[in-house]
Short mmCIF file of C-alpha atoms and ligand atoms in Angstrom, two decimals:
data_model
loop_
_atom_site.label_atom_id
_atom_site.label_comp_id
_atom_site.label_asym_id
_atom_site.label_seq_id
_atom_site.Cartn_x
_atom_site.Cartn_y
_atom_site.Cartn_z
CA MET P 889 89.83 89.57 110.18
CA SER P 890 88.97 92.56 112.40
CA LYS P 891 90.15 95.98 111.24
CA LYS P 892 93.90 96.26 111.81
CA LYS P 893 95.98 99.36 112.27
CA ILE P 894 99.20 98.88 110.31
CA CYS P 895 102.23 101.15 110.27
CA ILE P 896 104.29 100.76 107.10
CA MET P 897 107.83 102.07 107.35
CA GLY P 898 109.16 103.16 103.96
CA LEU P 899 106.86 104.20 101.10
CA GLY P 900 108.89 103.14 98.08
CA TYR P 901 108.21 100.57 95.38
CA ILE P 902 107.17 97.97 97.96
CA GLY P 903 105.88 99.91 100.96
CA LEU P 904 103.48 102.13 99.06
CA PRO P 905 101.71 99.40 97.03
CA THR P 906 101.51 97.26 100.17
CA ALA P 907 100.01 100.17 102.11
CA ALA P 908 97.46 100.84 99.37
CA MET P 909 96.60 97.14 99.20
CA PHE P 910 95.85 96.81 102.93
CA ALA P 911 93.99 100.15 102.94
CA THR P 912 91.71 99.20 100.06
CA HIS P 913 90.93 95.97 101.94
CA GLY P 914 89.47 98.07 104.75
CA HIS P 915 92.41 98.35 107.16
CA GLN P 916 93.77 101.52 108.71
CA ILE P 917 97.23 102.31 107.37
CA ILE P 918 99.79 104.79 108.59
CA GLY P 919 102.36 105.17 105.85
CA VAL P 920 105.66 106.42 107.26
CA ASP P 921 108.54 107.89 105.28
CA ILE P 922 111.46 110.16 106.16
CA ASN P 923 110.96 112.10 102.91
CA GLN P 924 108.58 115.04 103.44
CA GLU P 925 107.86 115.24 99.70
CA VAL P 926 106.58 111.64 99.67
CA ILE P 927 104.32 112.30 102.66
CA THR P 928 102.92 115.56 101.26
CA ALA P 929 102.19 113.87 97.93
CA LEU P 930 100.58 110.87 99.61
CA ASN P 931 98.27 112.99 101.74
CA GLU P 932 97.16 114.77 98.56
CA GLY P 933 96.48 111.38 96.96
CA ARG P 934 99.47 111.63 94.61
CA ILE P 935 102.46 109.33 94.16
CA THR P 936 106.10 110.06 93.30
CA ILE P 937 106.96 106.74 91.66
CA ASN P 938 105.80 105.23 88.40
CA GLU P 939 104.00 101.90 88.57
CA PRO P 940 100.96 100.94 86.49
CA TYR P 941 97.63 101.64 88.27
CA LEU P 942 99.31 102.49 91.57
CA ASP P 943 98.23 106.14 91.33
CA ILE P 944 94.54 105.15 91.06
CA MET P 945 94.80 102.74 93.95
CA VAL P 946 96.61 105.19 96.23
CA GLN P 947 94.13 107.91 95.36
CA ALA P 948 91.24 105.62 96.31
CA ALA P 949 92.94 104.52 99.53
CA VAL P 950 93.64 108.10 100.63
CA ALA P 951 90.13 109.25 99.67
CA SER P 952 88.61 106.46 101.79
CA GLY P 953 90.48 107.78 104.83
CA ASN P 954 92.19 104.41 105.34
CA LEU P 955 95.65 105.60 104.28
CA VAL P 956 97.48 108.58 105.73
CA GLY P 957 101.11 109.62 105.49
CA ARG P 958 103.26 110.52 108.50
CA LEU P 959 106.91 111.30 109.17
CA GLN P 960 106.90 109.26 112.40
CA PRO P 961 105.38 105.91 113.36
CA GLU P 962 102.67 105.66 115.97
CA GLU P 963 101.05 102.89 118.02
CA ALA P 964 99.51 100.20 115.82
CA ASP P 965 98.78 96.46 115.69
CA VAL P 966 101.38 95.67 113.05
CA PHE P 967 104.60 97.31 111.84
CA ILE P 968 105.91 96.48 108.38
CA ILE P 969 109.43 97.57 107.47
CA ALA P 970 109.95 98.11 103.74
CA VAL P 971 112.97 100.39 103.64
CA PRO P 972 115.92 100.15 101.21
CA THR P 973 118.87 97.83 101.84
CA PRO P 974 121.44 99.19 99.37
CA ILE P 975 125.09 98.18 99.06
CA THR P 976 128.05 100.31 99.94
CA GLU P 977 130.93 101.07 97.53
CA ASP P 978 132.81 98.05 98.88
CA LYS P 979 129.82 95.74 98.26
CA ARG P 980 128.58 95.38 101.81
CA ALA P 981 124.94 95.52 102.87
CA ASP P 982 124.01 98.95 104.18
CA MET P 983 121.59 98.10 106.97
CA SER P 984 121.32 101.63 108.34
CA TYR P 985 117.72 102.15 107.12
CA VAL P 986 116.57 98.86 108.66
CA ILE P 987 118.26 99.76 111.95
CA ALA P 988 116.78 103.28 111.96
CA ALA P 989 113.26 102.02 111.15
CA THR P 990 113.45 99.29 113.82
CA GLU P 991 114.66 101.78 116.42
CA ALA P 992 111.92 104.22 115.46
CA ILE P 993 109.12 101.74 116.16
CA VAL P 994 110.42 100.56 119.57
CA PRO P 995 108.61 103.29 121.59
CA CYS P 996 105.33 102.41 119.79
CA LEU P 997 105.39 98.67 120.48
CA ARG P 998 102.73 97.06 122.68
CA GLU P 999 101.96 93.49 123.72
CA GLY P 1000 100.41 91.47 120.89
CA ASN P 1001 101.99 93.56 118.10
CA ALA P 1002 103.69 92.01 115.08
CA VAL P 1003 106.80 93.34 113.32
CA VAL P 1004 107.51 92.25 109.76
CA LEU P 1005 110.66 92.92 107.76
CA GLU P 1006 109.96 93.00 104.01
CA SER P 1007 113.27 94.46 102.84
CA THR P 1008 115.70 92.00 101.25
CA SER P 1009 118.34 91.42 103.91
CA PRO P 1010 121.39 89.26 104.65
CA THR P 1011 120.89 86.11 106.68
CA GLY P 1012 120.70 86.84 110.40
CA THR P 1013 119.16 90.31 110.01
CA VAL P 1014 115.95 89.51 111.89
CA ALA P 1015 117.47 87.24 114.54
CA GLU P 1016 120.75 89.05 115.18
CA LEU P 1017 120.16 92.67 114.17
CA MET P 1018 116.47 93.42 114.72
CA VAL P 1019 115.62 91.24 117.72
CA PRO P 1020 118.17 92.90 120.07
CA ILE P 1021 116.73 96.31 119.14
CA LEU P 1022 113.12 95.15 119.51
CA GLU P 1023 113.91 93.67 122.94
CA LYS P 1024 114.39 97.23 124.18
CA SER P 1025 110.58 97.44 124.19
CA GLY P 1026 110.65 95.07 127.17
CA LEU P 1027 108.37 92.64 125.34
CA VAL P 1028 109.17 88.94 125.08
CA ILE P 1029 109.99 88.23 121.45
CA GLY P 1030 107.83 85.49 119.96
CA GLU P 1031 105.40 85.57 122.89
CA GLN P 1032 104.41 89.19 123.42
CA LEU P 1033 105.86 90.54 120.20
CA TYR P 1034 105.66 88.52 116.99
CA VAL P 1035 108.56 89.01 114.60
CA ALA P 1036 108.97 87.71 111.05
CA HIS P 1037 110.57 88.23 107.68
CA SER P 1038 108.29 88.15 104.65
CA PRO P 1039 110.36 89.16 101.64
CA GLU P 1040 108.69 91.02 98.83
CA ARG P 1041 108.97 89.21 95.48
CA VAL P 1042 107.14 91.49 93.09
CA LEU P 1043 108.35 92.53 89.66
CA PRO P 1044 108.51 96.28 89.01
CA GLY P 1045 105.96 97.05 86.29
CA LYS P 1046 103.63 94.27 87.56
CA ILE P 1047 103.68 95.01 91.27
CA LEU P 1048 99.95 95.21 91.92
CA ILE P 1049 99.23 91.92 90.15
CA GLU P 1050 102.18 90.09 91.69
CA LEU P 1051 101.48 91.34 95.24
CA VAL P 1052 98.18 89.50 95.10
CA GLU P 1053 98.96 86.50 92.88
CA ASN P 1054 102.50 85.48 93.90
CA THR P 1055 103.16 82.86 96.52
CA ARG P 1056 104.74 84.29 99.63
CA ILE P 1057 107.21 83.11 102.25
CA VAL P 1058 106.83 84.03 105.89
CA GLY P 1059 109.79 83.25 108.11
CA GLY P 1060 109.04 83.68 111.79
CA ILE P 1061 111.36 84.08 114.73
CA ASN P 1062 109.16 81.25 116.04
CA ARG P 1063 106.18 79.33 114.68
CA LYS P 1064 103.58 81.55 116.34
CA SER P 1065 105.13 84.67 114.78
CA ALA P 1066 105.04 83.08 111.33
CA GLU P 1067 101.38 82.10 111.75
CA VAL P 1068 100.32 85.55 112.91
CA VAL P 1069 102.08 87.21 109.97
CA ARG P 1070 100.78 84.62 107.48
CA ASP P 1071 97.22 85.42 108.57
CA LEU P 1072 97.95 89.10 108.08
CA TYR P 1073 99.04 88.68 104.44
CA LYS P 1074 96.03 86.45 103.77
CA ILE P 1075 94.09 89.73 103.77
CA PHE P 1076 95.08 90.30 100.15
CA VAL P 1077 97.46 87.53 98.98
CA ARG P 1078 95.77 84.91 96.78
CA GLY P 1079 98.96 82.89 96.19
CA GLU P 1080 99.92 80.20 98.69
CA ILE P 1081 101.78 81.39 101.80
CA PHE P 1082 104.57 79.13 103.06
CA ILE P 1083 105.87 79.20 106.61
CA THR P 1084 109.49 78.80 107.68
CA ASP P 1085 112.04 80.38 110.02
CA ALA P 1086 113.31 83.93 109.54
CA THR P 1087 116.85 83.05 108.42
CA THR P 1088 115.61 80.55 105.82
CA ALA P 1089 113.26 83.20 104.44
CA GLU P 1090 116.17 85.65 104.20
CA MET P 1091 118.24 83.12 102.26
CA CYS P 1092 115.30 82.24 99.95
CA LYS P 1093 114.85 85.83 98.90
CA MET P 1094 118.53 86.41 98.18
CA MET P 1095 118.82 83.10 96.36
CA GLU P 1096 115.84 83.80 94.07
CA ASN P 1097 117.57 86.88 92.73
CA THR P 1098 120.97 85.17 92.74
CA TYR P 1099 119.53 82.33 90.65
CA ARG P 1100 118.49 84.90 88.06
CA ASP P 1101 121.83 86.72 88.21
CA VAL P 1102 123.81 83.51 87.70
CA ASN P 1103 121.58 82.53 84.78
CA ILE P 1104 121.94 85.94 83.13
CA ALA P 1105 125.72 85.68 83.59
CA LEU P 1106 125.61 82.31 81.85
CA ALA P 1107 123.71 83.88 78.95
CA ASN P 1108 126.21 86.74 78.77
CA GLU P 1109 129.12 84.31 78.76
CA LEU P 1110 127.39 82.32 76.03
CA ALA P 1111 126.93 85.54 74.02
CA ILE P 1112 130.66 86.23 74.12
CA ILE P 1113 131.51 82.62 73.27
CA CYS P 1114 129.10 82.62 70.30
CA GLU P 1115 130.63 85.82 68.96
CA ARG P 1116 134.02 84.09 68.99
CA ALA P 1117 132.52 80.97 67.41
CA GLY P 1118 130.85 83.04 64.70
CA ILE P 1119 127.34 81.92 65.55
CA ASN P 1120 124.22 83.57 66.94
CA ALA P 1121 123.70 83.14 70.69
CA TRP P 1122 120.05 84.17 70.40
CA GLU P 1123 119.40 81.27 68.06
CA VAL P 1124 121.32 78.90 70.36
CA ILE P 1125 119.18 80.04 73.30
CA GLU P 1126 115.93 79.68 71.40
CA LEU P 1127 116.79 76.17 70.29
CA CYS P 1128 118.19 75.03 73.66
CA ASN P 1129 115.02 76.25 75.34
CA LYS P 1130 113.00 73.76 73.30
CA HIS P 1131 114.45 71.20 75.74
CA PRO P 1132 111.91 70.60 78.53
CA ARG P 1133 114.45 71.15 81.33
CA VAL P 1134 116.50 74.04 79.91
CA ASN P 1135 115.69 77.71 80.44
CA LEU P 1136 118.58 79.83 79.24
CA HIS P 1137 118.16 83.54 80.01
CA GLN P 1138 118.81 86.51 77.71
CA PRO P 1139 122.17 88.22 77.29
CA GLY P 1140 122.37 92.00 77.36
CA PRO P 1141 124.42 95.01 78.42
CA GLY P 1142 124.51 93.88 82.06
CA VAL P 1143 122.14 93.58 84.99
CA GLY P 1144 120.45 96.55 86.57
CA GLY P 1145 117.78 97.28 89.14
CA HIS P 1146 117.92 97.50 92.87
CA CYS P 1147 117.65 93.75 93.47
CA ILE P 1148 119.41 91.32 91.17
CA ALA P 1149 122.57 93.42 90.86
CA ILE P 1150 122.72 93.83 94.65
CA ASP P 1151 121.31 90.87 96.57
CA PRO P 1152 123.99 88.32 95.53
CA TRP P 1153 126.59 90.55 97.19
CA PHE P 1154 124.81 90.03 100.52
CA ILE P 1155 125.63 86.33 100.23
CA VAL P 1156 129.20 86.97 99.05
CA GLU P 1157 129.77 89.35 101.97
CA LYS P 1158 128.82 86.72 104.53
CA PHE P 1159 130.24 83.67 102.78
CA PRO P 1160 133.16 84.94 100.67
CA LYS P 1161 135.01 81.63 100.44
CA GLU P 1162 131.98 79.52 99.60
CA SER P 1163 130.18 81.75 97.10
CA LYS P 1164 132.42 81.21 94.08
CA ILE P 1165 129.86 80.94 91.30
CA ILE P 1166 127.79 83.75 92.76
CA LYS P 1167 130.78 86.12 92.82
CA MET P 1168 131.88 85.15 89.31
CA ALA P 1169 128.37 85.75 87.96
CA ARG P 1170 128.28 89.21 89.53
CA ASP P 1171 131.65 90.06 87.99
CA THR P 1172 130.56 88.75 84.57
CA ASN P 1173 127.38 90.81 84.57
CA ASP P 1174 129.18 93.88 85.89
CA SER P 1175 131.71 93.59 83.06
CA MET P 1176 129.08 93.77 80.30
CA PRO P 1177 128.89 97.59 80.02
CA HIS P 1178 132.64 97.55 79.33
CA TYR P 1179 132.17 94.83 76.74
CA VAL P 1180 129.61 97.00 74.93
CA TYR P 1181 131.89 100.01 75.29
CA GLU P 1182 134.67 98.12 73.49
CA LYS P 1183 132.26 97.32 70.68
CA ILE P 1184 131.50 101.02 70.29
CA GLU P 1185 135.22 101.82 70.24
CA GLU P 1186 135.82 99.19 67.57
CA THR P 1187 132.86 100.31 65.45
CA LEU P 1188 133.85 103.98 65.47
CA LYS P 1189 137.63 103.58 65.33
CA ASP P 1190 137.82 105.18 61.88
CA VAL P 1191 135.70 108.21 62.76
CA SER P 1192 138.01 111.10 63.55
CA GLY P 1193 137.37 113.91 66.04
CA MET P 1194 134.42 113.88 68.42
CA LYS P 1195 132.11 110.93 67.81
CA THR P 1196 128.41 111.14 68.57
CA VAL P 1197 126.68 108.17 70.17
CA THR P 1198 122.90 108.14 70.51
CA VAL P 1199 121.64 105.96 73.33
CA LEU P 1200 118.08 104.67 72.93
CA GLY P 1201 116.79 103.61 76.33
CA ILE P 1202 118.62 104.15 79.60
CA THR P 1203 116.36 102.49 82.19
CA TYR P 1204 117.45 99.20 83.73
CA LYS P 1205 114.76 97.23 81.94
CA PRO P 1206 111.99 97.83 79.41
CA ASP P 1207 108.80 99.80 79.88
CA VAL P 1208 109.65 101.21 83.33
CA ASP P 1209 111.10 104.56 84.40
CA ASP P 1210 113.54 103.04 86.90
CA LEU P 1211 117.20 104.00 86.42
CA ARG P 1212 118.69 102.34 89.47
CA GLU P 1213 121.90 100.43 88.72
CA SER P 1214 121.12 100.68 85.01
CA PRO P 1215 124.01 99.11 83.06
CA ILE P 1216 123.44 101.62 80.27
CA LEU P 1217 124.27 104.45 82.66
CA HIS P 1218 127.55 102.69 83.46
CA LEU P 1219 128.23 102.45 79.74
CA ILE P 1220 127.54 106.18 79.33
CA GLU P 1221 130.02 106.88 82.14
CA LEU P 1222 132.70 104.89 80.29
CA LEU P 1223 132.04 106.87 77.10
CA LYS P 1224 132.21 110.15 79.03
CA GLU P 1225 135.49 109.17 80.69
CA ASN P 1226 136.98 108.51 77.25
CA GLY P 1227 136.46 112.16 76.32
CA ASN P 1228 136.03 111.54 72.57
CA TYR P 1229 132.29 110.96 72.63
CA ALA P 1230 129.37 113.34 72.50
CA ILE P 1231 126.40 111.48 73.97
CA LYS P 1232 122.76 112.01 73.12
CA VAL P 1233 120.16 110.20 75.13
CA THR P 1234 116.49 109.44 74.57
CA ASP P 1235 114.04 107.41 76.62
CA PRO P 1236 110.23 107.70 76.57
CA TYR P 1237 110.06 106.91 80.31
CA VAL P 1238 112.66 109.39 81.51
CA LYS P 1239 111.70 113.05 81.91
CA LYS P 1240 114.98 114.52 83.11
CA HIS P 1241 118.53 113.45 82.31
CA GLU P 1242 121.79 114.88 81.06
CA ASN P 1243 121.78 115.27 77.24
CA LEU P 1244 118.18 114.05 77.01
CA GLU P 1245 116.52 114.63 73.62
CA ASN P 1246 112.74 114.67 73.30
CA SER P 1247 112.54 112.23 70.38
CA VAL P 1248 114.49 109.42 68.76
CA LEU P 1249 114.73 111.48 65.58
CA ASN P 1250 116.26 114.50 67.33
CA ALA P 1251 118.64 112.23 69.20
CA ALA P 1252 119.74 110.58 65.95
CA LYS P 1253 120.54 113.84 64.16
CA GLY P 1254 124.23 113.99 63.24
CA SER P 1255 124.94 110.79 65.16
CA ASP P 1256 127.62 108.23 64.31
CA LEU P 1257 126.03 105.31 66.14
CA LEU P 1258 122.70 104.23 67.61
CA LEU P 1259 123.08 102.16 70.75
CA LEU P 1260 119.92 100.22 71.61
CA GLY P 1261 120.12 99.94 75.37
CA VAL P 1262 116.67 98.76 76.44
CA HIS P 1263 113.89 96.98 74.59
CA HIS P 1264 111.12 99.48 75.31
CA GLN P 1265 107.96 98.72 73.34
CA GLU P 1266 108.48 102.04 71.49
CA TYR P 1267 111.73 100.79 69.94
CA LYS P 1268 110.35 97.68 68.33
CA ASN P 1269 109.32 99.42 65.12
CA LEU P 1270 111.87 102.15 64.57
CA ASP P 1271 111.77 103.91 61.19
CA LEU P 1272 115.35 102.97 60.33
CA ASN P 1273 115.34 104.70 56.93
CA LEU P 1274 114.31 107.98 58.51
CA LEU P 1275 116.80 107.67 61.36
CA GLY P 1276 119.59 106.71 58.97
CA SER P 1277 118.82 109.73 56.80
CA VAL P 1278 119.60 112.20 59.63
CA MET P 1279 122.69 110.40 60.96
CA ARG P 1280 126.27 111.21 60.04
CA ASN P 1281 127.25 107.53 59.96
CA ARG P 1282 124.82 104.61 59.90
CA ASN P 1283 126.04 102.36 62.70
CA ILE P 1284 123.89 100.50 65.18
CA ILE P 1285 124.68 98.25 68.14
CA ASP P 1286 121.71 96.31 69.49
CA THR P 1287 122.23 94.98 73.02
CA ARG P 1288 118.74 93.43 73.27
CA ASN P 1289 118.01 91.74 69.96
CA ILE P 1290 115.07 93.90 68.94
CA THR P 1291 116.19 94.95 65.48
CA SER P 1292 115.72 92.96 62.30
CA LYS P 1293 118.93 92.16 60.45
CA GLN P 1294 117.12 92.37 57.13
CA LYS P 1295 115.61 95.81 57.85
CA LEU P 1296 118.96 97.15 59.06
CA GLU P 1297 120.64 95.95 55.89
CA GLU P 1298 117.90 97.43 53.70
CA ALA P 1299 118.38 100.77 55.49
CA GLY P 1300 122.14 100.59 54.88
CA PHE P 1301 123.24 100.18 58.52
CA ASN P 1302 126.49 98.66 59.69
CA HIS P 1303 125.04 96.60 62.54
CA LYS P 1304 126.20 94.59 65.50
CA LEU P 1305 124.15 92.48 67.87
CA ILE P 1306 125.48 91.42 71.27
CA GLY P 1307 125.95 87.66 71.04
CA ASN P 1308 126.16 87.50 67.29
CA ARG P 1309 128.02 89.80 64.98
N1 LIG C 701 117.95 90.73 82.49
C1 LIG C 701 118.80 90.20 81.52
N2 LIG C 701 118.49 88.99 80.98
C2 LIG C 701 117.39 88.29 81.36
C3 LIG C 701 116.53 88.83 82.34
C4 LIG C 701 116.84 90.05 82.90
O1 LIG C 701 119.81 90.81 81.14
O2 LIG C 701 117.17 87.21 80.82
C5 LIG C 701 118.28 92.01 83.13
C6 LIG C 701 117.24 93.10 82.92
O3 LIG C 701 117.43 93.77 81.70
C7 LIG C 701 117.48 93.97 84.13
C8 LIG C 701 117.89 92.97 85.21
O4 LIG C 701 118.28 91.81 84.53
O5 LIG C 701 118.54 94.87 83.90
C9 LIG C 701 116.84 92.63 86.24
O6 LIG C 701 115.55 92.59 85.69
P1 LIG C 701 114.41 91.53 86.08
O7 LIG C 701 113.20 91.87 85.33
O8 LIG C 701 114.93 90.17 85.93
O9 LIG C 701 114.22 91.69 87.66
P2 LIG C 701 113.90 92.93 88.65
O10 LIG C 701 115.20 93.38 89.24
O11 LIG C 701 113.05 93.96 88.04
O12 LIG C 701 113.03 92.19 89.77
C10 LIG C 701 113.58 91.08 90.47
C11 LIG C 701 112.59 89.91 90.44
N3 LIG C 701 113.26 88.69 90.89
C12 LIG C 701 113.20 87.54 90.18
O13 LIG C 701 112.62 87.44 89.12
C13 LIG C 701 113.88 86.36 90.79
C14 LIG C 701 111.41 90.22 91.34
O14 LIG C 701 110.54 89.10 91.43
C15 LIG C 701 111.89 90.61 92.74
O15 LIG C 701 110.80 90.93 93.59
C16 LIG C 701 112.74 91.85 92.58
O16 LIG C 701 113.88 91.49 91.79
C17 LIG C 701 113.16 92.31 93.97
O17 LIG C 701 112.56 93.28 94.46
O18 LIG C 701 113.99 91.65 94.59
#
């Protein structure tokens, strides 16, 4: 393919790796973001997010001259929109960034251009929200201007591998649009690229994350049921998953991240009467921080005065620095609201946070309870004897099944595991 000029709107977890990927494949990339700090960093070859190997790739792309940062879009062959689609307080999709980015590119559009939406969006976003804005360019959509949705599907922590290896869906406003955009992604995607219409692609993306949310809710419900039944949910899951057609997920303190805890709401918002299971799953997962909070209350009910809880791991999932929608942060809020808890926090991936201690040992000093929030690699071999020796009371609640019952008992801990005891 001849050298393309591509404007990428939004340089976050998706836009920036995508920009670096196209740039290192020899294309000219204008990375656009409304945040001056992001642009300054990019033009110096630095990044402001944490993703394995992304810094090296961005550095190489900027050094080659193929990637530059700008605050405004400019004329190009292709425009890719990768801006956030968060939810509002009342669980509605906030499409303001998509609208702003689409409006911003209108003056730059020329015949033969392609516009791709990567952001996860409710059904109808491309056809009903973006197309009317793009029509202001005067171009005939689908003939003079190709428009498609190609949802990102990469897993934070493995973005660079998954961008290349994963299969991809391209949903066009018409067939020609889908084909043009498919050929574009062929530049670096090694997985198969499937073509469909834009609204189907929108639903696929939301449903992939909803599938995971519903399955995690099922695991969380199972965890609660097993506690009542006096058995170990983790063992039930392991044994059930020996069945060739069963894949139970893992219970935990709730679902975090900017995708799985959000996308199902986009379906519920549009189809409130029909999306019963989806809504129930969201509510189940959202209730888990409170469930863990009640366990802490129960465990420390006999400790008088201020009680100290040490939280090990506050990110939304292991081995990343991402705090967005982290269920452990919701749990900390509940403890703070109670007023009887002093909270100490530690997390090897987080550099700045309220009550952050620089080591597990310092965080454990004088504590009444260790709360294992995330299964970071660093927490798999904790020196429980040492930690116990500096604590005021030896209590531990494991929300992720990373501690050994035997080791906890040997170290004299009163221990609880979500889904078991
Ligand atoms: N979690 C559980 N139990 C499980 C699996 C996950 O409690 O069995 C929790 C995690 O601890 C975390 C949350 O769910 O809090 C989400 O983590 P995740 O690793 O499942 O997913 P994300 O949010 O990092 O990335 C997802 C991915 N979607 C799917 O796997 C279907 C990714 O492929 C998407 O690209 C991404 O959302 C996105 O951007 O939409």
